[in-house]
XYZ file of C-alpha atoms in Angstrom:
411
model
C -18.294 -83.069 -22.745
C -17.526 -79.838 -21.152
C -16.936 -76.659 -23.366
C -13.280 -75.181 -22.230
C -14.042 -71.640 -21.700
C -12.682 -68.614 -23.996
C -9.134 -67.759 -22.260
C -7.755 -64.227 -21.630
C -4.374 -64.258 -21.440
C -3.162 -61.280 -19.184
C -0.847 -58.821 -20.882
C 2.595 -58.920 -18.230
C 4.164 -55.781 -17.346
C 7.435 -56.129 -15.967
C 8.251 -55.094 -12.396
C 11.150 -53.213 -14.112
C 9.258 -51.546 -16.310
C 6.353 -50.777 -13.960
C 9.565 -48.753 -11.895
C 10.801 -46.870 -15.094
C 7.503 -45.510 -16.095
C 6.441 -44.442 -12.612
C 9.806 -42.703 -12.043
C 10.606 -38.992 -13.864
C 14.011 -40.340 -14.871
C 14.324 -40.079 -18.854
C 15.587 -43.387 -20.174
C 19.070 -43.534 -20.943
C 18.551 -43.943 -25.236
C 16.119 -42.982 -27.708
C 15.450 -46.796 -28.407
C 14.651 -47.161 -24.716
C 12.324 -44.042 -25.063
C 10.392 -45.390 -27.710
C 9.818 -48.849 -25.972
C 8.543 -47.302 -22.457
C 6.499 -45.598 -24.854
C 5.271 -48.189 -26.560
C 4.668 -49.898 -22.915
C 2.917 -47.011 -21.786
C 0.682 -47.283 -24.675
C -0.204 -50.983 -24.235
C -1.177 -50.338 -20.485
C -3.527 -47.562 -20.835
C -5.070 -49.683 -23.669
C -5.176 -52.940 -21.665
C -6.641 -50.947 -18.366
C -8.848 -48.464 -20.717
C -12.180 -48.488 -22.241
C -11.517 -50.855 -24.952
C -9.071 -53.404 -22.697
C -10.185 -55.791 -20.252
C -9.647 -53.962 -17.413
C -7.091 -55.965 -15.944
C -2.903 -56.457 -16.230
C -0.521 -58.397 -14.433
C 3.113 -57.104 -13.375
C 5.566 -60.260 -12.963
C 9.555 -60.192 -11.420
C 8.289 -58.465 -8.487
C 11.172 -59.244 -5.693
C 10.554 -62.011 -3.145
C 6.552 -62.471 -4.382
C 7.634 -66.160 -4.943
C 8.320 -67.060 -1.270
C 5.969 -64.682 0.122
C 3.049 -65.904 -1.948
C 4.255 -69.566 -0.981
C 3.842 -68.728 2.442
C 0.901 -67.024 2.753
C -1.769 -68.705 0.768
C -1.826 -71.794 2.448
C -2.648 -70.331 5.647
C -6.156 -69.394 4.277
C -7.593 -73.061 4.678
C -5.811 -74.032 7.533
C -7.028 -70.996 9.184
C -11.173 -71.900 7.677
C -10.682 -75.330 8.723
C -9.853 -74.274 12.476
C -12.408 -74.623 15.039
C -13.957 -71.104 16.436
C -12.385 -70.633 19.755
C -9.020 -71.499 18.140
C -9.434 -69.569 15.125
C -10.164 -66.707 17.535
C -7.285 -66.954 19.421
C -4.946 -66.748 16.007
C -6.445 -63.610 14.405
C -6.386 -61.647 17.884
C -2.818 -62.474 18.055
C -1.826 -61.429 14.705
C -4.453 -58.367 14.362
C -6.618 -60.267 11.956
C -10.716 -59.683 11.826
C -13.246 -61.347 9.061
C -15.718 -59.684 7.286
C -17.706 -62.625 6.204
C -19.756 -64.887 9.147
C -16.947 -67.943 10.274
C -20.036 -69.576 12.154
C -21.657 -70.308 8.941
C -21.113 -73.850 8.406
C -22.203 -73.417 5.052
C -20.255 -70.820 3.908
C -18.183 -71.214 0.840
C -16.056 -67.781 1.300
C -13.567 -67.767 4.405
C -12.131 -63.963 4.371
C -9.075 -62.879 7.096
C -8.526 -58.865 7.068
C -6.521 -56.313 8.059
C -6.463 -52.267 7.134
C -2.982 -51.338 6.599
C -1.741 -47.585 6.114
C 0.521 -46.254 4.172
C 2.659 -44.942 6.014
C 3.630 -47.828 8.226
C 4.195 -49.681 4.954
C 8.296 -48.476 5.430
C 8.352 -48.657 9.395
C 11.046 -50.365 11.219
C 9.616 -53.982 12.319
C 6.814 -53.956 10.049
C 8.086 -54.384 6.588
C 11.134 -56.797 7.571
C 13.578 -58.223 5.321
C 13.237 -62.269 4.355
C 16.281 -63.578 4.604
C 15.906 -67.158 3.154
C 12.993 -69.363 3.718
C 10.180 -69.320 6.475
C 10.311 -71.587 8.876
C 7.294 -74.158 8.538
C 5.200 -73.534 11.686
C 1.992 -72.615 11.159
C 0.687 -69.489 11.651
C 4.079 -68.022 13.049
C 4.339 -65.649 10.445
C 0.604 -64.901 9.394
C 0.369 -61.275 10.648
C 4.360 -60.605 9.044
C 3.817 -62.222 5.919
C 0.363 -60.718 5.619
C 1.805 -56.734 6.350
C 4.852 -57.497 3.838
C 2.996 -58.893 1.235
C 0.014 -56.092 1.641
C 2.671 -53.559 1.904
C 4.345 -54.450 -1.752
C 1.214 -54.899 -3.381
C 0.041 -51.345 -2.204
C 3.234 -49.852 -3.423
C 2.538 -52.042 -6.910
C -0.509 -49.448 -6.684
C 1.205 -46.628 -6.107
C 3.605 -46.983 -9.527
C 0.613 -48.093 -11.557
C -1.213 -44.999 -10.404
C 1.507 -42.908 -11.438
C 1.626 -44.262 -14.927
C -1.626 -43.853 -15.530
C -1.971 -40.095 -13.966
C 0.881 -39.102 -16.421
C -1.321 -39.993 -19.462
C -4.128 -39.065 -17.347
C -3.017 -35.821 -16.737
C -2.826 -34.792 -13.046
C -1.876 -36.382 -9.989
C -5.662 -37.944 -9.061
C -4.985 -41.427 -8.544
C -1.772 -41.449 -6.657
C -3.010 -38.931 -4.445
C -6.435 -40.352 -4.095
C -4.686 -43.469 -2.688
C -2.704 -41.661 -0.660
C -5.048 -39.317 0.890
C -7.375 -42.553 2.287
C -4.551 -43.323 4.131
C -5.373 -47.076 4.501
C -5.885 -50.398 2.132
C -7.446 -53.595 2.939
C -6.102 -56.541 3.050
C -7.964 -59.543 2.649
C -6.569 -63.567 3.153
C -9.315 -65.588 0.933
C -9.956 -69.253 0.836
C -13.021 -69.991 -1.324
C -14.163 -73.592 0.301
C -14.220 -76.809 -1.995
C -17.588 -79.096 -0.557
C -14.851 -81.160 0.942
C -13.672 -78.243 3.509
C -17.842 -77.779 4.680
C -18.169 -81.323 5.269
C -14.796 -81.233 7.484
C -15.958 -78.218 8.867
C -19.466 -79.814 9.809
C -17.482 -83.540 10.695
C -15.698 -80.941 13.320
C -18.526 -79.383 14.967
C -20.135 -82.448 15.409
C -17.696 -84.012 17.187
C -17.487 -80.468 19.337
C -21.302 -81.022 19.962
C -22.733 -78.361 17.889
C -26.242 -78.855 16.915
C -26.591 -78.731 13.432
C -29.057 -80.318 10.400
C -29.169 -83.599 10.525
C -27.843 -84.640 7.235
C -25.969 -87.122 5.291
C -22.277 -85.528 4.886
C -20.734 -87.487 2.667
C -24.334 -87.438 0.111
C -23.865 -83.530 1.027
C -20.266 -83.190 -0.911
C -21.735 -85.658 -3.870
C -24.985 -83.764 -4.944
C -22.938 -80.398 -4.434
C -24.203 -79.899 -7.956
C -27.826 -80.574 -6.956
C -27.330 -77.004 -4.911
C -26.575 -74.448 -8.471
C -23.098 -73.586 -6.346
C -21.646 -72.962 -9.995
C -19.974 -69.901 -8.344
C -17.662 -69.076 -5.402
C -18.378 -65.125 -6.042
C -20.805 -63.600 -8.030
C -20.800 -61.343 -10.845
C -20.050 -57.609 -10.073
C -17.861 -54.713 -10.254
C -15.044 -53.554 -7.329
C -15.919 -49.901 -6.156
C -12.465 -48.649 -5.806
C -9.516 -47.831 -7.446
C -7.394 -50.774 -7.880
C -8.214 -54.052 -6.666
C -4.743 -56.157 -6.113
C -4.764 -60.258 -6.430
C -1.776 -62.395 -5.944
C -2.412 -65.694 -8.685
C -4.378 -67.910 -6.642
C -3.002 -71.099 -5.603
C -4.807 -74.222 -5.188
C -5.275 -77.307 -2.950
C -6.319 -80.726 -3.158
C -7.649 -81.926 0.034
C -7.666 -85.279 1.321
C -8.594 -86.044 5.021
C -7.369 -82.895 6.687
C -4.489 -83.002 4.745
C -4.173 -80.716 1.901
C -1.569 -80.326 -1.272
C -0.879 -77.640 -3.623
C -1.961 -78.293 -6.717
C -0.435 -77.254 -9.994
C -3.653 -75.377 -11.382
C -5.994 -77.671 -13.002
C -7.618 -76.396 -15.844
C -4.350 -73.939 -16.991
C -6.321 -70.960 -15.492
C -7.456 -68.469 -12.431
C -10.980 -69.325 -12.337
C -11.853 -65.645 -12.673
C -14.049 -64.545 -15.127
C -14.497 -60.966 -16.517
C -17.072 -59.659 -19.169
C -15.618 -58.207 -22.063
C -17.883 -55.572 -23.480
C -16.320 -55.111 -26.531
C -16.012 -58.983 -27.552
C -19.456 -59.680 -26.002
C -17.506 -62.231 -24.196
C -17.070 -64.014 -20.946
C -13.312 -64.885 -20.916
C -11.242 -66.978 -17.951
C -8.553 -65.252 -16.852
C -5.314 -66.569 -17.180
C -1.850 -65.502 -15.638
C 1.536 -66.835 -14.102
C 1.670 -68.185 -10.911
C 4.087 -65.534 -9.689
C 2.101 -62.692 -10.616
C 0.071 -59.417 -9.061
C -3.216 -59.215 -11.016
C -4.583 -55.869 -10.914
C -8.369 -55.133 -12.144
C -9.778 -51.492 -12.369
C -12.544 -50.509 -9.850
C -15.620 -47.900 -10.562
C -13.692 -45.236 -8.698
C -10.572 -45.515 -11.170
C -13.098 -45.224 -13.878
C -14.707 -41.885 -12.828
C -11.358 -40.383 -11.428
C -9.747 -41.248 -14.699
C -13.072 -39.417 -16.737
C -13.482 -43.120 -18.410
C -9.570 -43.309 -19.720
C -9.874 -46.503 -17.482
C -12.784 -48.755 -17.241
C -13.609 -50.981 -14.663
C -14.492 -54.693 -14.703
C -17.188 -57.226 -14.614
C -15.825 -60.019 -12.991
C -16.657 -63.346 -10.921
C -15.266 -66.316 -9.510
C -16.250 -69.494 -10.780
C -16.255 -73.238 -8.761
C -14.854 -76.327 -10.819
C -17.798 -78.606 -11.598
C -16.283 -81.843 -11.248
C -13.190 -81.632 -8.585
C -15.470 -81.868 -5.486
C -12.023 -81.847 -3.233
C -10.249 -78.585 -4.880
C -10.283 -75.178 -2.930
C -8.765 -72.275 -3.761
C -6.778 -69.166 -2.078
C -6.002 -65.773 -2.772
C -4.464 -62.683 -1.031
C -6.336 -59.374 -2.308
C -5.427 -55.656 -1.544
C -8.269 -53.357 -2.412
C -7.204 -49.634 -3.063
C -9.847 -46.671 -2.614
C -9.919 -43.370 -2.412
C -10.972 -41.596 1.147
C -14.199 -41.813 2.402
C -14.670 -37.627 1.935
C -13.204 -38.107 -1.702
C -16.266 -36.200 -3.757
C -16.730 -37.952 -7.240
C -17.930 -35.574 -9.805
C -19.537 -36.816 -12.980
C -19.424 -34.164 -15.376
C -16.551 -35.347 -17.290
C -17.355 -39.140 -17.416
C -19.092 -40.921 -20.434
C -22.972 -40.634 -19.636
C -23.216 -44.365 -21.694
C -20.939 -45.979 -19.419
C -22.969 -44.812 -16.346
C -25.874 -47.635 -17.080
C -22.705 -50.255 -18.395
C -24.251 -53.062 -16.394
C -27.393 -53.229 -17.825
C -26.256 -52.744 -21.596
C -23.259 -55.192 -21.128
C -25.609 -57.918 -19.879
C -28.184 -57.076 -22.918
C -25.052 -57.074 -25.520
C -23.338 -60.154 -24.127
C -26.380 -62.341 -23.953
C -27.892 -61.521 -27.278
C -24.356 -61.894 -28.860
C -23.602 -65.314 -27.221
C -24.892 -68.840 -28.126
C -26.828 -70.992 -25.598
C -24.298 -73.629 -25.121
C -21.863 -70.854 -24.315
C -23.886 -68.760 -21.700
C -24.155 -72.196 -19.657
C -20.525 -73.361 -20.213
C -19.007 -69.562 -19.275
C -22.085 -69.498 -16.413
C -23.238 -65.970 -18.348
C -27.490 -65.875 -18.139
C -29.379 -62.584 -18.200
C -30.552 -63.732 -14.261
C -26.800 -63.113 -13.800
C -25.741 -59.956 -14.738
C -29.583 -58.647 -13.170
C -27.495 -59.060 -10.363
C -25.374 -56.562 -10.831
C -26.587 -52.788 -10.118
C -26.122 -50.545 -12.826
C -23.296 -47.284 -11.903
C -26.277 -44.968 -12.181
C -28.754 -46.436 -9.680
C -25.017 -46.203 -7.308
C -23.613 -42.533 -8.204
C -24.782 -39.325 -8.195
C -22.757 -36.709 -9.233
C -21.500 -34.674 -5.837
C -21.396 -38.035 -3.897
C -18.769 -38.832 -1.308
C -16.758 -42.352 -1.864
C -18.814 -43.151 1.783
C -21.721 -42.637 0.501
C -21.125 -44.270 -3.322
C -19.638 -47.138 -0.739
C -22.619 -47.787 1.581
C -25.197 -47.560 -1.452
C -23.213 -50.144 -3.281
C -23.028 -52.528 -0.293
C -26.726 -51.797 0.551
C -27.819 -52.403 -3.192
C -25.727 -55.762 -3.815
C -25.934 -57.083 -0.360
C -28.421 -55.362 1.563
C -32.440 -56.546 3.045
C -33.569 -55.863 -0.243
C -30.420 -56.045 -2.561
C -29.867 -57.965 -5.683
C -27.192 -60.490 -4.191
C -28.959 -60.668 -0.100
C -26.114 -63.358 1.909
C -23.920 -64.286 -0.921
């Protein structure tokens, strides 16, 4: 019988709240004070060293409908055929940054760079009025702006709140000064989608393996696809996640699907339990997770996580979607180490050591935690150098997760 995984469930910050501490309005009453206090408190915890790493903010207006609308579009935008496919992102401004050709892929990722200062402009952000109507892909490149837009402002307020206890104005104006976010539409693939995908091309004459499809999507397990992402750390400030949603496929018709197992699917390391824990949060929630930048800027008053993405072993027809707006500082931002925590600059490697001495067999293989995992991950201080440029922390990152001769080559 399968182990149920350790569950984190994400503290909730209020959309209300998140306003009231970003704002320099003094609450009305001295009971009020001592609450936002007491809120203030709880986030810094939850997004410092000793936290997580990650918080959710909930009542944020319209995220219901928006989210509603937009997720969906992720697998009916994987599942399209090339040329198609094409036509739709050029239309709505849309690239990828992952290779749609693969047949194999498990990752389909749409994108867009949005600045922040179109995120107020007439005819870009547009006000819903009531629902969308249902004809696909009308509304990708609106829904996607709107929805980027308001999570990028969620970025902005939580910056604030943390640069007041910070001290300083760092984050908020290191988001600002980049200028731009990216926004990325995700569907991670269930082996249903590939053998669609594959069906498809075959019938558009594409040469491709000769191989037994429907054997393909039963011995999925045969290929050690335990994971739709792999273990590692963002490498900017904030990294923004709607909940994801999830669909059941059948044929090439597909269902939301309350989610299955009460939880995201996203893991995170937590140093200080020596844990893996799956994160859990409400459907209508942002989830925000704390990058490496965040955690030098802030001089380690934040700390960023460890995190993956895990596959459901036994629901061979589930996929899942997300929207994600990563926040970063600009490229010429100049990261300066004097002030950070020397320990936390070689976290990967102890956190890997820690966790897998402190956790039971039967555990490492339920929570899919092995030391062959986390030597994955490139430790802060083989990525940083004190004096380094966010461009340059960025392309040795890339280059030593993903690179030739990188530690995660094509995954």
């Amino acid at each position: 019988m399968e182990e149920k995984p350790e569950i984190l469930q994400l503290y909730e910050l209020q959309y209300s709240d998140l306003i009231l501490l970003s704002s320099n309005k003094s609450p009305p009453s001295t009971e009020e004070i001592r609450r936002m206090e007491s809120v203030s408190e709880t986030v810094m915890q939850t997004l410092g060293p000793t936290g997580p790493g990650l918080i959710s903010i909930v009542g944020v207006p319209k995220a219901s409908i928006l989210r509603k609308t937009l997720l969906p579009l992720a697998r009916k935008l994987s599942l399209l055929n090339n040329d198609d496919r094409k036509l739709v992102l050029k239309e709505h401004n849309l690239g990828s940054d992952v290779p749609l050709k693969d047949l194999d892929r498990i990752v389909s990722s749409f994108a867009m760079q949005m600045k922040y200062e179109q995120r107020t402009s007439d005819g870009v952000n547009k006000k819903m009025e009531g629902k969308f109507e249902d004809e696909e892909f009308k509304n990708l490149g609106s829904v996607f702006k709107e929805l980027g837009f308001c999570m990028m402002e969620l970025g902005l307020y939580l910056a604030q709140i943390c640069d007041k206890v910070i001290g300083g104005h760092e984050l908020e104006q290191s988001l600002l000064q980049s200028g731009t976010a990216k926004g990325r539409l995700i569907h991670y693939h269930s082996p249903i989608d590939n053998f669609f995908i594959k069906e498809a091309a075959k019938r558009k004459g594409r040469r491709i393996s000769e191989v037994n499809l429907g054997n393909e999507v039963k011995s999925c397990d045969d290929k050690k696809l335990d994971l739709w992402q792999q273990w590692h750390y963002d490498y900017g400030i904030f990294t923004v996640l709607t909940a994801p949603m999830f669909m059941l496929s059948n044929s090439n018709h597909e269902l939301e699907y309350e989610n299955p197992s009460d939880h995201t699917y996203l893991q995170i390391l937590d140093p200080e339990k020596n844990r893996v824990l799956m994160v859990k949060a409400s459907m209508e929630s942002f989830i925000f997770q704390v990058g490496e930048s965040a955690d030098v800027l802030s001089k380690g008053m934040l700390r960023a996580t460890l995190h993956c993405v895990c596959r459901p072993k036994k629901m061979k027809n589930l996929s899942r979607e997300t929207f994600v707006v990563f926040l970063q500082p600009a490229w010429s931002k100049t990261f300066h180490l004097s002030d950070h925590p020397m320990e936390r600059l070689t976290s990967s490697s102890q956190d890997s050591e820690s966790c897998t001495e402190g956790t039971h067999g039967a555990e490492k293989d339920s929570n899919g935690l092995t030391q062959n995992s986390l030597q994955l991950v490139p430790p802060l201080h083989s990525r940083l150098k004190d004096g380094m440029t966010f461009a340059e922390f960025s392309r040795v990152t890339t280059k030593q997760y993903y690179g030739s001769s990188g530690l995660q080559p094509n995954r």
